[in-house]
Amino acid sequence: MRRALCVCAAIAVAGFALPATAPAAAGNLYAFDQSTPAGEINPFDMASNGALAAKSPASVSTVDEAVLGVVTPDGRHLYVSALKPSASIGLFDVATDGTLSAKSPASLPVQDGGIGVTASPDGKSLYVTNRDSGTVS
């Protein structure tokens, strides 16, 4: 069961783009590398024809077992949820060119198995669903 869940999660969160109205949105895509337990985000430039080119740096470290990311409506912040063992949220600033830099602190703990993350429409609140307890942080 866990193996099938991981495969589905890898497909579901293979990549996501910033909202079209976000200042940093023009052609940015972020993909999670789920081939290893260590968390890694691979940022790309996306051309109008859909072609991808790796940004520099080609990868950015994040929380272990990253499963889902969300960009705030203004496009200035990226939050990444992670399963156990880290059960945390990775925190990033998004530059106008789409490059990522870790905030300080780079992550915050959440309850057991932070599987989902979303930002409120005004970008002032962040909600994390906790898989094991069925709660929201």
mmCIF file of N, CA, C and O in Angstrom, residues 3-99:
data_model
loop_
_atom_site.group_PDB
_atom_site.id
_atom_site.type_symbol
_atom_site.label_atom_id
_atom_site.label_comp_id
_atom_site.label_asym_id
_atom_site.label_seq_id
_atom_site.Cartn_x
_atom_site.Cartn_y
_atom_site.Cartn_z
ATOM 1 N N ARG A 3 3.871 1.666 -1.079
ATOM 2 C CA ARG A 3 4.556 1.810 -2.352
ATOM 3 C C ARG A 3 3.638 2.462 -3.388
ATOM 4 O O ARG A 3 4.031 3.375 -4.087
ATOM 5 N N ALA A 4 2.402 2.005 -3.475
ATOM 6 C CA ALA A 4 1.456 2.591 -4.422
ATOM 7 C C ALA A 4 1.180 4.046 -4.080
ATOM 8 O O ALA A 4 1.093 4.890 -4.956
ATOM 9 N N LEU A 5 1.074 4.361 -2.783
ATOM 10 C CA LEU A 5 0.838 5.733 -2.358
ATOM 11 C C LEU A 5 1.988 6.633 -2.787
ATOM 12 O O LEU A 5 1.775 7.720 -3.302
ATOM 13 N N CYS A 6 3.218 6.155 -2.606
ATOM 14 C CA CYS A 6 4.384 6.956 -2.989
ATOM 15 C C CYS A 6 4.407 7.207 -4.484
ATOM 16 O O CYS A 6 4.714 8.301 -4.921
ATOM 17 N N VAL A 7 4.087 6.201 -5.276
ATOM 18 C CA VAL A 7 4.075 6.369 -6.721
ATOM 19 C C VAL A 7 3.041 7.415 -7.117
ATOM 20 O O VAL A 7 3.316 8.312 -7.906
ATOM 21 N N CYS A 8 1.861 7.336 -6.540
ATOM 22 C CA CYS A 8 0.813 8.316 -6.852
ATOM 23 C C CYS A 8 1.234 9.708 -6.434
ATOM 24 O O CYS A 8 1.027 10.670 -7.160
ATOM 25 N N ALA A 9 1.832 9.828 -5.255
ATOM 26 C CA ALA A 9 2.264 11.134 -4.769
ATOM 27 C C ALA A 9 3.334 11.713 -5.683
ATOM 28 O O ALA A 9 3.324 12.892 -5.986
ATOM 29 N N ALA A 10 4.250 10.874 -6.155
ATOM 30 C CA ALA A 10 5.307 11.364 -7.034
ATOM 31 C C ALA A 10 4.725 11.898 -8.330
ATOM 32 O O ALA A 10 5.163 12.915 -8.846
ATOM 33 N N ILE A 11 3.717 11.235 -8.839
ATOM 34 C CA ILE A 11 3.082 11.699 -10.069
ATOM 35 C C ILE A 11 2.292 12.970 -9.813
ATOM 36 O O ILE A 11 2.367 13.919 -10.571
ATOM 37 N N ALA A 12 1.589 13.021 -8.706
ATOM 38 C CA ALA A 12 0.722 14.160 -8.415
ATOM 39 C C ALA A 12 1.497 15.440 -8.171
ATOM 40 O O ALA A 12 1.006 16.516 -8.460
ATOM 41 N N VAL A 13 2.704 15.351 -7.641
ATOM 42 C CA VAL A 13 3.440 16.565 -7.314
ATOM 43 C C VAL A 13 4.730 16.683 -8.116
ATOM 44 O O VAL A 13 5.680 17.295 -7.678
ATOM 45 N N ALA A 14 4.752 16.108 -9.302
ATOM 46 C CA ALA A 14 5.961 16.150 -10.106
ATOM 47 C C ALA A 14 6.412 17.577 -10.387
ATOM 48 O O ALA A 14 7.586 17.850 -10.462
ATOM 49 N N GLY A 15 5.495 18.496 -10.516
ATOM 50 C CA GLY A 15 5.882 19.878 -10.759
ATOM 51 C C GLY A 15 4.707 20.795 -10.606
ATOM 52 O O GLY A 15 3.565 20.374 -10.695
ATOM 53 N N PHE A 16 4.989 22.057 -10.360
ATOM 54 C CA PHE A 16 3.922 23.036 -10.267
ATOM 55 C C PHE A 16 4.478 24.380 -10.678
ATOM 56 O O PHE A 16 5.644 24.675 -10.507
ATOM 57 N N ALA A 17 3.645 25.184 -11.268
ATOM 58 C CA ALA A 17 4.045 26.511 -11.721
ATOM 59 C C ALA A 17 3.451 27.554 -10.792
ATOM 60 O O ALA A 17 2.464 27.317 -10.111
ATOM 61 N N LEU A 18 4.052 28.723 -10.800
ATOM 62 C CA LEU A 18 3.517 29.834 -10.027
ATOM 63 C C LEU A 18 2.236 30.345 -10.664
ATOM 64 O O LEU A 18 2.032 30.207 -11.871
ATOM 65 N N PRO A 19 1.357 30.972 -9.883
ATOM 66 C CA PRO A 19 0.137 31.537 -10.460
ATOM 67 C C PRO A 19 0.487 32.558 -11.538
ATOM 68 O O PRO A 19 1.471 33.285 -11.419
ATOM 69 N N ALA A 20 -0.320 32.625 -12.582
ATOM 70 C CA ALA A 20 -0.038 33.522 -13.706
ATOM 71 C C ALA A 20 0.009 34.985 -13.283
ATOM 72 O O ALA A 20 0.673 35.796 -13.912
ATOM 73 N N THR A 21 -0.688 35.345 -12.224
ATOM 74 C CA THR A 21 -0.720 36.740 -11.788
ATOM 75 C C THR A 21 0.428 37.089 -10.846
ATOM 76 O O THR A 21 0.601 38.231 -10.476
ATOM 77 N N ALA A 22 1.226 36.109 -10.450
ATOM 78 C CA ALA A 22 2.313 36.356 -9.509
ATOM 79 C C ALA A 22 3.464 37.070 -10.203
ATOM 80 O O ALA A 22 3.786 36.772 -11.348
ATOM 81 N N PRO A 23 4.125 38.011 -9.511
ATOM 82 C CA PRO A 23 5.242 38.738 -10.112
ATOM 83 C C PRO A 23 6.359 37.836 -10.599
ATOM 84 O O PRO A 23 6.995 38.119 -11.595
ATOM 85 N N ALA A 24 6.607 36.720 -9.902
ATOM 86 C CA ALA A 24 7.689 35.813 -10.285
ATOM 87 C C ALA A 24 7.201 34.707 -11.213
ATOM 88 O O ALA A 24 7.897 33.744 -11.454
ATOM 89 N N ALA A 25 5.990 34.843 -11.766
ATOM 90 C CA ALA A 25 5.349 33.734 -12.461
ATOM 91 C C ALA A 25 5.857 33.460 -13.861
ATOM 92 O O ALA A 25 5.744 32.345 -14.323
ATOM 93 N N ALA A 26 6.384 34.418 -14.526
ATOM 94 C CA ALA A 26 6.706 34.252 -15.938
ATOM 95 C C ALA A 26 7.623 33.065 -16.183
ATOM 96 O O ALA A 26 8.827 33.156 -16.042
ATOM 97 N N GLY A 27 7.031 31.933 -16.509
ATOM 98 C CA GLY A 27 7.780 30.771 -16.939
ATOM 99 C C GLY A 27 8.599 30.049 -15.891
ATOM 100 O O GLY A 27 9.699 29.611 -16.181
ATOM 101 N N ASN A 28 8.108 29.912 -14.673
ATOM 102 C CA ASN A 28 8.825 29.166 -13.639
ATOM 103 C C ASN A 28 8.076 27.897 -13.288
ATOM 104 O O ASN A 28 6.858 27.905 -13.165
ATOM 105 N N LEU A 29 8.827 26.816 -13.131
ATOM 106 C CA LEU A 29 8.264 25.531 -12.732
ATOM 107 C C LEU A 29 9.203 24.926 -11.705
ATOM 108 O O LEU A 29 10.422 25.031 -11.839
ATOM 109 N N TYR A 30 8.629 24.286 -10.661
ATOM 110 C CA TYR A 30 9.424 23.660 -9.616
ATOM 111 C C TYR A 30 9.015 22.199 -9.513
ATOM 112 O O TYR A 30 7.839 21.901 -9.423
ATOM 113 N N ALA A 31 9.992 21.307 -9.542
ATOM 114 C CA ALA A 31 9.723 19.868 -9.462
ATOM 115 C C ALA A 31 10.444 19.290 -8.256
ATOM 116 O O ALA A 31 11.537 19.742 -7.901
ATOM 117 N N PHE A 32 9.830 18.290 -7.626
ATOM 118 C CA PHE A 32 10.456 17.597 -6.507
ATOM 119 C C PHE A 32 11.164 16.363 -7.025
ATOM 120 O O PHE A 32 10.623 15.639 -7.843
ATOM 121 N N ASP A 33 12.365 16.139 -6.537
ATOM 122 C CA ASP A 33 13.090 14.909 -6.851
ATOM 123 C C ASP A 33 12.757 13.903 -5.763
ATOM 124 O O ASP A 33 13.253 14.001 -4.644
ATOM 125 N N GLN A 34 11.907 12.938 -6.068
ATOM 126 C CA GLN A 34 11.495 11.955 -5.078
ATOM 127 C C GLN A 34 12.220 10.629 -5.254
ATOM 128 O O GLN A 34 11.814 9.618 -4.716
ATOM 129 N N SER A 35 13.336 10.638 -5.979
ATOM 130 C CA SER A 35 14.098 9.407 -6.155
ATOM 131 C C SER A 35 14.951 9.092 -4.927
ATOM 132 O O SER A 35 15.446 7.987 -4.788
ATOM 133 N N THR A 36 15.140 10.055 -4.048
ATOM 134 C CA THR A 36 15.867 9.835 -2.804
ATOM 135 C C THR A 36 15.047 10.419 -1.657
ATOM 136 O O THR A 36 14.230 11.302 -1.865
ATOM 137 N N PRO A 37 15.268 9.954 -0.420
ATOM 138 C CA PRO A 37 14.522 10.502 0.720
ATOM 139 C C PRO A 37 14.886 11.954 1.020
ATOM 140 O O PRO A 37 14.099 12.684 1.583
ATOM 141 N N ALA A 38 16.104 12.380 0.669
ATOM 142 C CA ALA A 38 16.507 13.759 0.926
ATOM 143 C C ALA A 38 15.677 14.697 0.054
ATOM 144 O O ALA A 38 15.453 14.427 -1.120
ATOM 145 N N GLY A 39 15.219 15.770 0.634
ATOM 146 C CA GLY A 39 14.371 16.696 -0.107
ATOM 147 C C GLY A 39 15.151 17.571 -1.066
ATOM 148 O O GLY A 39 16.203 18.116 -0.717
ATOM 149 N N GLU A 40 14.632 17.683 -2.276
ATOM 150 C CA GLU A 40 15.286 18.498 -3.288
ATOM 151 C C GLU A 40 14.237 19.084 -4.229
ATOM 152 O O GLU A 40 13.310 18.395 -4.636
ATOM 153 N N ILE A 41 14.393 20.365 -4.531
ATOM 154 C CA ILE A 41 13.526 21.025 -5.504
ATOM 155 C C ILE A 41 14.387 21.349 -6.711
ATOM 156 O O ILE A 41 15.491 21.877 -6.573
ATOM 157 N N ASN A 42 13.866 21.029 -7.899
ATOM 158 C CA ASN A 42 14.564 21.343 -9.134
ATOM 159 C C ASN A 42 13.813 22.471 -9.828
ATOM 160 O O ASN A 42 12.714 22.265 -10.329
ATOM 161 N N PRO A 43 14.383 23.697 -9.848
ATOM 162 C CA PRO A 43 13.708 24.822 -10.498
ATOM 163 C C PRO A 43 14.042 24.886 -11.993
ATOM 164 O O PRO A 43 15.174 24.627 -12.400
ATOM 165 N N PHE A 44 13.033 25.218 -12.795
ATOM 166 C CA PHE A 44 13.186 25.306 -14.244
ATOM 167 C C PHE A 44 12.604 26.598 -14.780
ATOM 168 O O PHE A 44 11.637 27.128 -14.234
ATOM 169 N N ASP A 45 13.174 27.078 -15.892
ATOM 170 C CA ASP A 45 12.541 28.105 -16.711
ATOM 171 C C ASP A 45 11.673 27.353 -17.704
ATOM 172 O O ASP A 45 12.085 26.315 -18.239
ATOM 173 N N MET A 46 10.476 27.851 -17.954
ATOM 174 C CA MET A 46 9.571 27.188 -18.885
ATOM 175 C C MET A 46 9.266 28.150 -20.034
ATOM 176 O O MET A 46 8.691 29.226 -19.819
ATOM 177 N N ALA A 47 9.671 27.767 -21.229
ATOM 178 C CA ALA A 47 9.436 28.593 -22.413
ATOM 179 C C ALA A 47 7.964 28.541 -22.809
ATOM 180 O O ALA A 47 7.220 27.654 -22.375
ATOM 181 N N SER A 48 7.547 29.467 -23.643
ATOM 182 C CA SER A 48 6.146 29.515 -24.073
ATOM 183 C C SER A 48 5.732 28.254 -24.832
ATOM 184 O O SER A 48 4.561 27.896 -24.849
ATOM 185 N N ASN A 49 6.704 27.540 -25.433
ATOM 186 C CA ASN A 49 6.375 26.288 -26.123
ATOM 187 C C ASN A 49 6.419 25.079 -25.193
ATOM 188 O O ASN A 49 6.264 23.952 -25.627
ATOM 189 N N GLY A 50 6.688 25.324 -23.886
ATOM 190 C CA GLY A 50 6.710 24.251 -22.899
ATOM 191 C C GLY A 50 8.081 23.650 -22.653
ATOM 192 O O GLY A 50 8.233 22.801 -21.787
ATOM 193 N N ALA A 51 9.094 24.068 -23.403
ATOM 194 C CA ALA A 51 10.443 23.541 -23.204
ATOM 195 C C ALA A 51 10.980 23.987 -21.839
ATOM 196 O O ALA A 51 10.744 25.116 -21.411
ATOM 197 N N LEU A 52 11.693 23.086 -21.161
ATOM 198 C CA LEU A 52 12.239 23.367 -19.843
ATOM 199 C C LEU A 52 13.757 23.497 -19.888
ATOM 200 O O LEU A 52 14.422 22.757 -20.602
ATOM 201 N N ALA A 53 14.277 24.436 -19.116
ATOM 202 C CA ALA A 53 15.719 24.594 -18.947
ATOM 203 C C ALA A 53 15.989 24.769 -17.458
ATOM 204 O O ALA A 53 15.332 25.581 -16.798
ATOM 205 N N ALA A 54 16.944 24.004 -16.933
ATOM 206 C CA ALA A 54 17.256 24.068 -15.503
ATOM 207 C C ALA A 54 17.768 25.455 -15.137
ATOM 208 O O ALA A 54 18.556 26.057 -15.864
ATOM 209 N N LYS A 55 17.289 25.965 -14.006
ATOM 210 C CA LYS A 55 17.802 27.218 -13.469
ATOM 211 C C LYS A 55 19.132 26.944 -12.779
ATOM 212 O O LYS A 55 19.510 25.802 -12.543
ATOM 213 N N SER A 56 19.818 28.001 -12.438
ATOM 214 C CA SER A 56 21.042 27.876 -11.660
ATOM 215 C C SER A 56 20.771 28.488 -10.288
ATOM 216 O O SER A 56 20.322 29.630 -10.231
ATOM 217 N N PRO A 57 20.961 27.742 -9.213
ATOM 218 C CA PRO A 57 21.433 26.363 -9.165
ATOM 219 C C PRO A 57 20.368 25.387 -9.651
ATOM 220 O O PRO A 57 19.175 25.679 -9.583
ATOM 221 N N ALA A 58 20.823 24.218 -10.114
ATOM 222 C CA ALA A 58 19.920 23.221 -10.696
ATOM 223 C C ALA A 58 19.071 22.515 -9.643
ATOM 224 O O ALA A 58 18.074 21.899 -9.977
ATOM 225 N N SER A 59 19.464 22.577 -8.373
ATOM 226 C CA SER A 59 18.655 21.988 -7.315
ATOM 227 C C SER A 59 18.829 22.795 -6.036
ATOM 228 O O SER A 59 19.865 23.424 -5.816
ATOM 229 N N VAL A 60 17.787 22.764 -5.222
ATOM 230 C CA VAL A 60 17.765 23.477 -3.950
ATOM 231 C C VAL A 60 17.319 22.480 -2.886
ATOM 232 O O VAL A 60 16.311 21.789 -3.066
ATOM 233 N N SER A 61 18.062 22.387 -1.793
ATOM 234 C CA SER A 61 17.696 21.460 -0.720
ATOM 235 C C SER A 61 16.455 21.949 0.004
ATOM 236 O O SER A 61 16.259 23.146 0.190
ATOM 237 N N THR A 62 15.627 20.992 0.409
ATOM 238 C CA THR A 62 14.435 21.297 1.188
ATOM 239 C C THR A 62 14.225 20.182 2.207
ATOM 240 O O THR A 62 15.103 19.353 2.405
ATOM 241 N N VAL A 63 13.081 20.154 2.827
ATOM 242 C CA VAL A 63 12.778 19.145 3.839
ATOM 243 C C VAL A 63 12.772 17.748 3.224
ATOM 244 O O VAL A 63 12.439 17.577 2.054
ATOM 245 N N ASP A 64 13.143 16.741 4.021
ATOM 246 C CA ASP A 64 13.133 15.353 3.556
ATOM 247 C C ASP A 64 11.715 14.919 3.205
ATOM 248 O O ASP A 64 10.753 15.333 3.841
ATOM 249 N N GLU A 65 11.604 14.080 2.200
ATOM 250 C CA GLU A 65 10.338 13.516 1.745
ATOM 251 C C GLU A 65 9.305 14.589 1.384
ATOM 252 O O GLU A 65 8.134 14.512 1.742
ATOM 253 N N ALA A 66 9.749 15.601 0.656
ATOM 254 C CA ALA A 66 8.849 16.656 0.191
ATOM 255 C C ALA A 66 7.772 16.059 -0.696
ATOM 256 O O ALA A 66 8.053 15.216 -1.545
ATOM 257 N N VAL A 67 6.523 16.463 -0.482
ATOM 258 C CA VAL A 67 5.424 15.890 -1.257
ATOM 259 C C VAL A 67 4.563 16.923 -1.969
ATOM 260 O O VAL A 67 3.931 16.607 -2.962
ATOM 261 N N LEU A 68 4.495 18.130 -1.464
ATOM 262 C CA LEU A 68 3.601 19.119 -2.072
ATOM 263 C C LEU A 68 4.132 20.512 -1.799
ATOM 264 O O LEU A 68 4.647 20.785 -0.722
ATOM 265 N N GLY A 69 3.991 21.383 -2.770
ATOM 266 C CA GLY A 69 4.412 22.766 -2.594
ATOM 267 C C GLY A 69 3.308 23.716 -2.979
ATOM 268 O O GLY A 69 2.454 23.395 -3.805
ATOM 269 N N VAL A 70 3.322 24.881 -2.367
ATOM 270 C CA VAL A 70 2.356 25.917 -2.700
ATOM 271 C C VAL A 70 3.083 27.260 -2.693
ATOM 272 O O VAL A 70 3.940 27.518 -1.858
ATOM 273 N N VAL A 71 2.742 28.080 -3.663
ATOM 274 C CA VAL A 71 3.273 29.431 -3.752
ATOM 275 C C VAL A 71 2.168 30.378 -3.302
ATOM 276 O O VAL A 71 1.001 30.193 -3.655
ATOM 277 N N THR A 72 2.533 31.378 -2.514
ATOM 278 C CA THR A 72 1.532 32.343 -2.065
ATOM 279 C C THR A 72 0.958 33.100 -3.265
ATOM 280 O O THR A 72 1.608 33.183 -4.310
ATOM 281 N N PRO A 73 -0.248 33.639 -3.133
ATOM 282 C CA PRO A 73 -0.881 34.330 -4.260
ATOM 283 C C PRO A 73 -0.043 35.458 -4.865
ATOM 284 O O PRO A 73 -0.124 35.710 -6.065
ATOM 285 N N ASP A 74 0.796 36.112 -4.060
ATOM 286 C CA ASP A 74 1.633 37.185 -4.607
ATOM 287 C C ASP A 74 2.892 36.650 -5.282
ATOM 288 O O ASP A 74 3.667 37.410 -5.863
ATOM 289 N N GLY A 75 3.128 35.328 -5.212
ATOM 290 C CA GLY A 75 4.265 34.703 -5.882
ATOM 291 C C GLY A 75 5.597 34.907 -5.193
ATOM 292 O O GLY A 75 6.634 34.556 -5.740
ATOM 293 N N ARG A 76 5.614 35.434 -3.979
ATOM 294 C CA ARG A 76 6.870 35.764 -3.308
ATOM 295 C C ARG A 76 7.382 34.697 -2.355
ATOM 296 O O ARG A 76 8.521 34.761 -1.913
ATOM 297 N N HIS A 77 6.552 33.687 -2.024
ATOM 298 C CA HIS A 77 6.954 32.676 -1.050
ATOM 299 C C HIS A 77 6.513 31.286 -1.508
ATOM 300 O O HIS A 77 5.433 31.132 -2.067
ATOM 301 N N LEU A 78 7.355 30.296 -1.247
ATOM 302 C CA LEU A 78 7.068 28.901 -1.553
ATOM 303 C C LEU A 78 7.130 28.117 -0.250
ATOM 304 O O LEU A 78 8.078 28.283 0.538
ATOM 305 N N TYR A 79 6.123 27.272 -0.014
ATOM 306 C CA TYR A 79 6.081 26.422 1.167
ATOM 307 C C TYR A 79 5.959 24.976 0.704
ATOM 308 O O TYR A 79 5.148 24.668 -0.167
ATOM 309 N N VAL A 80 6.774 24.096 1.295
ATOM 310 C CA VAL A 80 6.854 22.698 0.873
ATOM 311 C C VAL A 80 6.529 21.802 2.060
ATOM 312 O O VAL A 80 7.167 21.909 3.109
ATOM 313 N N SER A 81 5.537 20.913 1.889
ATOM 314 C CA SER A 81 5.190 19.991 2.978
ATOM 315 C C SER A 81 5.978 18.695 2.834
ATOM 316 O O SER A 81 6.403 18.327 1.749
ATOM 317 N N ALA A 82 6.149 18.025 3.977
ATOM 318 C CA ALA A 82 6.926 16.786 3.999
ATOM 319 C C ALA A 82 6.278 15.767 4.913
ATOM 320 O O ALA A 82 5.676 16.107 5.922
ATOM 321 N N LEU A 83 6.429 14.517 4.537
ATOM 322 C CA LEU A 83 5.966 13.408 5.369
ATOM 323 C C LEU A 83 6.974 13.138 6.460
ATOM 324 O O LEU A 83 7.983 13.820 6.586
ATOM 325 N N LYS A 84 6.707 12.064 7.207
ATOM 326 C CA LYS A 84 7.670 11.637 8.215
ATOM 327 C C LYS A 84 8.951 11.227 7.510
ATOM 328 O O LYS A 84 8.903 10.838 6.347
ATOM 329 N N PRO A 85 10.112 11.277 8.074
ATOM 330 C CA PRO A 85 10.350 11.553 9.477
ATOM 331 C C PRO A 85 10.409 13.035 9.808
ATOM 332 O O PRO A 85 10.339 13.400 10.963
ATOM 333 N N SER A 86 10.536 13.894 8.799
ATOM 334 C CA SER A 86 10.738 15.303 9.128
ATOM 335 C C SER A 86 9.456 15.991 9.604
ATOM 336 O O SER A 86 9.511 16.847 10.464
ATOM 337 N N ALA A 87 8.294 15.636 9.046
ATOM 338 C CA ALA A 87 7.021 16.257 9.414
ATOM 339 C C ALA A 87 7.210 17.754 9.610
ATOM 340 O O ALA A 87 7.052 18.300 10.685
ATOM 341 N N SER A 88 7.582 18.416 8.532
ATOM 342 C CA SER A 88 7.871 19.838 8.610
ATOM 343 C C SER A 88 7.494 20.526 7.294
ATOM 344 O O SER A 88 7.134 19.882 6.316
ATOM 345 N N ILE A 89 7.602 21.842 7.309
ATOM 346 C CA ILE A 89 7.327 22.675 6.139
ATOM 347 C C ILE A 89 8.616 23.400 5.781
ATOM 348 O O ILE A 89 9.219 24.058 6.635
ATOM 349 N N GLY A 90 9.041 23.278 4.513
ATOM 350 C CA GLY A 90 10.188 24.026 4.025
ATOM 351 C C GLY A 90 9.730 25.427 3.639
ATOM 352 O O GLY A 90 8.647 25.600 3.075
ATOM 353 N N LEU A 91 10.545 26.427 3.931
ATOM 354 C CA LEU A 91 10.175 27.834 3.733
ATOM 355 C C LEU A 91 11.153 28.512 2.777
ATOM 356 O O LEU A 91 12.365 28.500 3.014
ATOM 357 N N PHE A 92 10.630 29.132 1.712
ATOM 358 C CA PHE A 92 11.479 29.766 0.704
ATOM 359 C C PHE A 92 10.939 31.128 0.289
ATOM 360 O O PHE A 92 9.725 31.344 0.261
ATOM 361 N N ASP A 93 11.859 32.003 -0.077
ATOM 362 C CA ASP A 93 11.511 33.239 -0.766
ATOM 363 C C ASP A 93 11.697 32.969 -2.252
ATOM 364 O O ASP A 93 12.615 32.242 -2.652
ATOM 365 N N VAL A 94 10.830 33.557 -3.084
ATOM 366 C CA VAL A 94 10.929 33.417 -4.533
ATOM 367 C C VAL A 94 11.328 34.776 -5.094
ATOM 368 O O VAL A 94 10.606 35.766 -4.927
ATOM 369 N N ALA A 95 12.485 34.847 -5.756
ATOM 370 C CA ALA A 95 12.947 36.093 -6.370
ATOM 371 C C ALA A 95 12.146 36.380 -7.637
ATOM 372 O O ALA A 95 11.460 35.497 -8.166
ATOM 373 N N THR A 96 12.237 37.589 -8.140
ATOM 374 C CA THR A 96 11.483 37.958 -9.346
ATOM 375 C C THR A 96 11.892 37.121 -10.554
ATOM 376 O O THR A 96 11.099 36.934 -11.470
ATOM 377 N N ASP A 97 13.122 36.562 -10.556
ATOM 378 C CA ASP A 97 13.532 35.684 -11.664
ATOM 379 C C ASP A 97 13.165 34.229 -11.408
ATOM 380 O O ASP A 97 13.497 33.350 -12.191
ATOM 381 N N GLY A 98 12.468 33.956 -10.272
ATOM 382 C CA GLY A 98 12.017 32.602 -9.966
ATOM 383 C C GLY A 98 12.990 31.763 -9.171
ATOM 384 O O GLY A 98 12.672 30.633 -8.805
ATOM 385 N N THR A 99 14.186 32.279 -8.891
ATOM 386 C CA THR A 99 15.127 31.501 -8.079
ATOM 387 C C THR A 99 14.649 31.462 -6.630
ATOM 388 O O THR A 99 13.922 32.347 -6.173
#
